[in-house]
Coordinates of C-alpha atoms in Angstrom, one line a residue:
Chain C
X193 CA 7.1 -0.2 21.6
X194 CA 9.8 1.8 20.1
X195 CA 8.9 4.5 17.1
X196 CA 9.5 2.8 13.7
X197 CA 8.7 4.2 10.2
X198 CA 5.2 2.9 9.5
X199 CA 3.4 2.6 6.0
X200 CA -0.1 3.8 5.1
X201 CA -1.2 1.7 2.6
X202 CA -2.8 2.9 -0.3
X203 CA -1.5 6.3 -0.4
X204 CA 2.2 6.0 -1.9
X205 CA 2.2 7.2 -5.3
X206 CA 5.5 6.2 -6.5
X207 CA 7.4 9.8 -6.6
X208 CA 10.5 8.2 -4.7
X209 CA 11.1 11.5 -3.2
X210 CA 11.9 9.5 0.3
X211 CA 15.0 7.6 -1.7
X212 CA 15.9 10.9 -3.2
X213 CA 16.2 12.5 1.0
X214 CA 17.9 9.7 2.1
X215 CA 20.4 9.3 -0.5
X216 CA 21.1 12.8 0.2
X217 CA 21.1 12.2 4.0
X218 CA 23.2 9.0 3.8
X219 CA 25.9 10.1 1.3
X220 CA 24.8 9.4 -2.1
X221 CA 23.2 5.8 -1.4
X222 CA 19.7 5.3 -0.6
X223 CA 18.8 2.5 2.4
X224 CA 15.3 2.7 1.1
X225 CA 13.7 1.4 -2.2
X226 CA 10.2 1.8 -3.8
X227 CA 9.0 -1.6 -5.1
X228 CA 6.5 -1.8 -7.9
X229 CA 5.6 -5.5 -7.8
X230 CA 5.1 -6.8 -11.9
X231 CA 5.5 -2.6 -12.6
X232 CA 1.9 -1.9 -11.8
X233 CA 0.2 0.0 -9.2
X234 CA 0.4 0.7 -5.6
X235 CA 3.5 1.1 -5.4
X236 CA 5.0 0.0 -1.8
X237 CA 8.0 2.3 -0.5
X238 CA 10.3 -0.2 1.7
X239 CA 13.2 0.0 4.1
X240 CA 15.0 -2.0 7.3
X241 CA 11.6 -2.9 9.2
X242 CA 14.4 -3.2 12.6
X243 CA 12.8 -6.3 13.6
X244 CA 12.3 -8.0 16.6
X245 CA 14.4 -10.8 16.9
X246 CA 16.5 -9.9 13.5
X247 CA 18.7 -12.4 11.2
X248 CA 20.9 -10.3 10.5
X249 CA 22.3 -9.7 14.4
X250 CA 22.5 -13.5 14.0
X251 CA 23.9 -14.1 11.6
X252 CA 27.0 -11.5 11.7
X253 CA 30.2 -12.8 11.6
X254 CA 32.0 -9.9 13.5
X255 CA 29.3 -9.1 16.0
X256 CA 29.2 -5.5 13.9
X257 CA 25.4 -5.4 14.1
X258 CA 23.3 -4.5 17.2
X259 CA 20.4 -3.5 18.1
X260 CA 20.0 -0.1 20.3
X261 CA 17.8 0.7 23.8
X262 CA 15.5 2.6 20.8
X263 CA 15.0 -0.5 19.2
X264 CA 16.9 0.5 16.1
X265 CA 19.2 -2.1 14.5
X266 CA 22.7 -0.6 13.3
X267 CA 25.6 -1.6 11.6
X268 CA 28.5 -0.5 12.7
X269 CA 31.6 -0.1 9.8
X270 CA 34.2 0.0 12.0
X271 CA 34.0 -3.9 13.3
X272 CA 32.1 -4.9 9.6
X273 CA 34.0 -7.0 7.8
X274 CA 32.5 -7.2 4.8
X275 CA 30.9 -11.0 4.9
X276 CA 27.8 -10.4 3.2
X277 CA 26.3 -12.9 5.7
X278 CA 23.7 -10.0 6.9
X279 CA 22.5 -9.3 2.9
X280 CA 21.9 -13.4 2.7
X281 CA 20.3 -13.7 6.2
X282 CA 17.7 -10.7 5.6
X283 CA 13.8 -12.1 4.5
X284 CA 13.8 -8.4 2.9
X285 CA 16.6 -7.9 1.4
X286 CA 17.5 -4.6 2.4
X287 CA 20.7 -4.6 3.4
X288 CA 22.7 -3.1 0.4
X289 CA 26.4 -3.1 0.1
X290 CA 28.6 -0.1 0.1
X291 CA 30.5 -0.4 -3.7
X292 CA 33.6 1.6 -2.6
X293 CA 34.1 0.4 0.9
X294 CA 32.3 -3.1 0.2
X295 CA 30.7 -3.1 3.6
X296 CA 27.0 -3.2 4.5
X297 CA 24.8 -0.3 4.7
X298 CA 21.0 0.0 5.7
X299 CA 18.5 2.1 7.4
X300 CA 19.7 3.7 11.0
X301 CA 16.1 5.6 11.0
X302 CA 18.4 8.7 10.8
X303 CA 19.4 8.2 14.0
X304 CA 21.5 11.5 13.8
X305 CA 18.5 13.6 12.9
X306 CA 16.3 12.2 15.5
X307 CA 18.9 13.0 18.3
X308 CA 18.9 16.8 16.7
X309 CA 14.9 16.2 17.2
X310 CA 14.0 15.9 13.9
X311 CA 11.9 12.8 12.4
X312 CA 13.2 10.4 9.6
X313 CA 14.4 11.9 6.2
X314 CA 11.8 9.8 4.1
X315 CA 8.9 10.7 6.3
X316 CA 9.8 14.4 6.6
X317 CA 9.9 14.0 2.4
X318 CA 6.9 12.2 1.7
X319 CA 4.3 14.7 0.3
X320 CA 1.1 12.3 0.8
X321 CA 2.2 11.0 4.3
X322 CA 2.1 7.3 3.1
X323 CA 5.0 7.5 5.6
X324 CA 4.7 8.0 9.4
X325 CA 7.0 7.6 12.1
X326 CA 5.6 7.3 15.8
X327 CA 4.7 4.4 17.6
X328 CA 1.9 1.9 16.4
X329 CA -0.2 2.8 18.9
X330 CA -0.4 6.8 18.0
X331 CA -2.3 5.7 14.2
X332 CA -4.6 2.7 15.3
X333 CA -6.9 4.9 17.6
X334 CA -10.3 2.6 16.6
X335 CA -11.0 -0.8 17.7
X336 CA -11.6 -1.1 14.0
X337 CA -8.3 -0.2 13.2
X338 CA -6.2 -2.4 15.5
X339 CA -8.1 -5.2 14.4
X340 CA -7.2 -4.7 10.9
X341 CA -3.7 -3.5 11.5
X342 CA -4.0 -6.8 14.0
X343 CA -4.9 -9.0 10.8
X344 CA -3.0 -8.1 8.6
X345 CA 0.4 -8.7 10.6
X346 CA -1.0 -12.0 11.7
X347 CA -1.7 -12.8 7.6
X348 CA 1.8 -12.3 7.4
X349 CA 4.9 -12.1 10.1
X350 CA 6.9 -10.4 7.9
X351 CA 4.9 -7.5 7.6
X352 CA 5.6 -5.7 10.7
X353 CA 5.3 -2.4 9.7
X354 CA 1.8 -1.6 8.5
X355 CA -0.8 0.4 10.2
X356 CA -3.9 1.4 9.6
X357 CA -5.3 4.3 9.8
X358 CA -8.2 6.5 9.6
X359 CA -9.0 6.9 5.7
X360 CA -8.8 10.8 4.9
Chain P
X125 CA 61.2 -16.9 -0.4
X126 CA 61.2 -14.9 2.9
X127 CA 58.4 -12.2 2.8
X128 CA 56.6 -13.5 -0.4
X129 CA 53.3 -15.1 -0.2
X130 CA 49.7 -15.5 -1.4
X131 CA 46.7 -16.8 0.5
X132 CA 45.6 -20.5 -0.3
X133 CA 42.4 -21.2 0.6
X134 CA 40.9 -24.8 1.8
X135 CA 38.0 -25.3 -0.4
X136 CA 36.4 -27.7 2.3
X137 CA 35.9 -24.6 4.6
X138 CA 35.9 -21.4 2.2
X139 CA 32.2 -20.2 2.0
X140 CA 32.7 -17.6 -0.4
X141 CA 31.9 -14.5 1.5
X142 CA 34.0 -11.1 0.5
X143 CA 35.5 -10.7 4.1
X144 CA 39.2 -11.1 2.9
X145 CA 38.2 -9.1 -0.1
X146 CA 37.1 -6.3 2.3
X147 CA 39.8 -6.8 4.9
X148 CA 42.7 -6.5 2.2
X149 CA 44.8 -3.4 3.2
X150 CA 46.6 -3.9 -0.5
X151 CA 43.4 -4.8 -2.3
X152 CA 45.2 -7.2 -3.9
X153 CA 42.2 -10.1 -3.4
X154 CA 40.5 -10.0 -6.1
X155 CA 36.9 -11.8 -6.3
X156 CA 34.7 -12.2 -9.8
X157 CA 31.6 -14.1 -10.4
X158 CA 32.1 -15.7 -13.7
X159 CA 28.7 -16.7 -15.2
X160 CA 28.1 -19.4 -12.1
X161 CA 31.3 -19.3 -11.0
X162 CA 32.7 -17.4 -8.1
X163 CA 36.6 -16.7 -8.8
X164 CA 39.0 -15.6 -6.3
X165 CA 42.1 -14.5 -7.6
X166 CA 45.3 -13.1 -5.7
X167 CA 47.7 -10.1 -7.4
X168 CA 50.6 -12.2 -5.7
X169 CA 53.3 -9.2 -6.7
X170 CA 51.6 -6.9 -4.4
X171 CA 50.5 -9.3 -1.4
X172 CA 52.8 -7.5 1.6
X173 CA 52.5 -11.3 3.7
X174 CA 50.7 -9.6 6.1
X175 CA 48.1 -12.2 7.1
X176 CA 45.2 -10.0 7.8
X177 CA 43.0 -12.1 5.4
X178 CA 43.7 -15.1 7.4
X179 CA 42.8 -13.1 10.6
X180 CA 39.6 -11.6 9.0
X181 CA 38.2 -15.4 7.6
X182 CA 35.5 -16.4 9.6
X183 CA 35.2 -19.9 8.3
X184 CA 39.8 -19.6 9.2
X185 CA 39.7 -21.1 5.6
X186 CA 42.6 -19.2 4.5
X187 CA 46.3 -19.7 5.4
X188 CA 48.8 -17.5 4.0
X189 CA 51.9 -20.0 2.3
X190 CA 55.2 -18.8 1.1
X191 CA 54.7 -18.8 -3.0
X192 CA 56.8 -16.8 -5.7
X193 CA 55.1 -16.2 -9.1
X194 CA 54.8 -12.9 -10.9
X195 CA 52.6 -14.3 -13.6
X196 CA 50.2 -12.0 -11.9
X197 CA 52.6 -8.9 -12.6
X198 CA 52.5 -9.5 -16.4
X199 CA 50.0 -10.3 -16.9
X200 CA 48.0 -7.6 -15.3
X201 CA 45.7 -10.3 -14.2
X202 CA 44.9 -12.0 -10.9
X203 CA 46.1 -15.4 -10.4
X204 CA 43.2 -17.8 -9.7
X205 CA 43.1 -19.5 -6.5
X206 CA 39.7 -20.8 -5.9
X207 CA 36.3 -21.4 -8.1
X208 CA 33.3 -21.5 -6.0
X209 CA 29.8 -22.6 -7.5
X210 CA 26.8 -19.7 -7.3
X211 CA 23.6 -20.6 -6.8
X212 CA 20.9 -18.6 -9.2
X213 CA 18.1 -17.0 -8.0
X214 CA 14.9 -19.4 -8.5
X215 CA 12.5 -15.7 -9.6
X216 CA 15.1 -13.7 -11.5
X217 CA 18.3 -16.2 -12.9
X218 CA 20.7 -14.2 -11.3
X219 CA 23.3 -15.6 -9.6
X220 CA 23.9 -13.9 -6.5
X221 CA 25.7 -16.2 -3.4
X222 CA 27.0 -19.7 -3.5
X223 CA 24.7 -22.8 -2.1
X224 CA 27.5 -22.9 1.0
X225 CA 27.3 -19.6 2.4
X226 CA 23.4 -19.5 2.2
X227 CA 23.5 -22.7 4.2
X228 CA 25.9 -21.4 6.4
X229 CA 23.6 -18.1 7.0
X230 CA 20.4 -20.7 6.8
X231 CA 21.8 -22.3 9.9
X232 CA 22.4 -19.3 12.0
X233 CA 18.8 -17.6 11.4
X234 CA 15.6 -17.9 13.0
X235 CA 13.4 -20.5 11.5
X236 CA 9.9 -19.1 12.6
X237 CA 10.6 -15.6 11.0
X238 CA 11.9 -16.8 7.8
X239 CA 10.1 -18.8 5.2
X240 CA 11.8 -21.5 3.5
X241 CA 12.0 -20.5 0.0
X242 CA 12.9 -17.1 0.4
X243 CA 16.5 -18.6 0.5
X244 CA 16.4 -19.5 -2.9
X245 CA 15.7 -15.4 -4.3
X246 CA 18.6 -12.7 -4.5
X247 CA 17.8 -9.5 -2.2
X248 CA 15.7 -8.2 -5.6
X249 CA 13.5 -10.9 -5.7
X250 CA 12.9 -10.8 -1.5
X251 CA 11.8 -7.3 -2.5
X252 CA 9.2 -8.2 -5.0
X253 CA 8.3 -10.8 -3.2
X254 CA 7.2 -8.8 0.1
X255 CA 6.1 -5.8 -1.9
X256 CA 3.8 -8.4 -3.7
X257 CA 1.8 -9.6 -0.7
X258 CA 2.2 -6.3 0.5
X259 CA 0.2 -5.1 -2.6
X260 CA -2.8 -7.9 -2.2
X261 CA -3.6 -6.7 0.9
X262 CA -3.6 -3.2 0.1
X263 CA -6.5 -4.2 -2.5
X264 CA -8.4 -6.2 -0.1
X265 CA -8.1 -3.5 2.3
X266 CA -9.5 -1.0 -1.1
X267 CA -12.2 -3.5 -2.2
X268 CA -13.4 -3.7 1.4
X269 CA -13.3 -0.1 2.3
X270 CA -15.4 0.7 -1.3
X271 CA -17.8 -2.0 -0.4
X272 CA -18.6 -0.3 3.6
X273 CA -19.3 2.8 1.4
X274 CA -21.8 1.3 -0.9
X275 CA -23.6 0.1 2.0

């Protein structure tokens, strides 16, 4: 299992302070929304959940998009073409497109930080660690846990990146 | 008419993606959504022939003919090639990609991993729509952990 950014639920707040580090990471456009379904509480902070077998690498026209040893889809601008087939394709929708180069941008998990060591911008930013970024395995210590965590991806496939972990 | 042209594109095959928008050294492709329709136009008096949109089309729906027109030049304005129909998203209204190229995409993905009708919502609406289930099952999980506490 490769490290992802995995969510906590219950404890986001809503501050946005991960898009706020990653648009400043990423050059002034954030890969990462906060969704506030019908404008009530909990908020749930989302990005790219790099999925398994991902529409997006399928769907590419230009064979720009790939999928790394770490497990971490990319998109690479040099060979994007601009299609738009990858924003269709994705069941989140969160592949954005770049307004001044009109190509598609999304999460890279700040690859560039985590080869200088350090751990995702939006994880290192969020103050009540709704965010965590490590493998699945590191949160769901209990049997009670990966049970849960177990259910809940099995109530729904496109959830892959919950975990659940100990409360407090 | 040596070294004038514009792109013509077959409407059969033309998806309406933005790759020859993108792939434009000139910029001179210029592509609007109109209410539901999707326009492309050309800005012939700057079009240098070069052909790179009819390399970049994935569908090879566009083939660069010999034309002369500089309507385009004073007008100021693009001259329309192609009207594509957009679809609207089946949550929000809002048109965002036309029936062809979701199809097109549709046939490329994964079935299991996709549900059907989240090909009808624009990239918004996907949000909601996951941060909405996301959000029942953070309640259940609440309610359940609050009831293990009365106990």
């Amino acid at each position: 299992m490769a490290k992802k950014v995995y969510l906590i639920l219950n404890r986001c707040l809503g501050c946005e302070e991960c898009v706020e580090g990653c648009k400043k990471e990423h050059g002034g456009y954030a890969n990462c929304f906060v969704v506030k379904p019908g404008g009530k509480f909990p908020t749930i902070p989302m990005r790219c959940a790099h999925c398994e077998d991902p529409n997006c690498i399928k769907s590419c026209s230009a064979e720009a998009i790939t999928k790394n040893e770490d497990g971490i889809v990319l998109i690479d601008q040099e060979k994007c073409n601009g299609c738009r087939n990858c924003v269709v394709a994705c069941p989140f929708g969160m592949i954005q497109i770049h307004p001044e180069t009109n190509k598609a941008l999304k999460c890279d998990l700040c690859i560039d930080r985590q080869k200088e060591g350090k751990i995702p911008v939006c994880v290192e930013n969020c103050a009540l660690q709704a965010l965590v970024f490590g493998e699945a395995s590191e949160f769901e210590k209990t049997d009670k846990q990966k049970q849960a965590a177990k259910r809940i991806n099995e109530l729904d496939k496109l959830l892959p990146e919950v975990v659940v972990a100990k409360e407090g | 008419m040596e070294g004038y042209g514009a792109p013509k594109r077959d409407p059969e095959k033309c998806v309406g993606c933005f790759a020859c928008v993108t792939g434009c050294p000139e910029k001179v492709i210029i592509l609007q959504d109109v209410k539901d329709k999707r326009v492309y136009g050309t800005l012939s008096h700057n079009c240098m022939y070069c052909k790179e949109c009819e390399e970049i089309c994935p569908q090879e729906a566009i083939k660069v003919v010999p034309a002369f027109e500089l309507l385009s030049f004073f007008k100021g304005n693009p001259t329309e090639d192609l009207q594509l129909e957009l679809q609207p998203c089946s949550s929000c209204g809002n048109y965002f990609a036309t029936p062809k190229h979701v199809m097109l995409v549709k046939s490329k993905a994964e079935p299991s991993i996709t549900p059907q009708d989240m090909w009808n919502l624009c990239p918004n609406c996907r949000r909601e729509r996951i941060a909405g289930e996301l959000k029942t099952t953070a309640s259940m999980q609440a309610s359940m952990y609050i009831q293990s506490k009365k106990k």
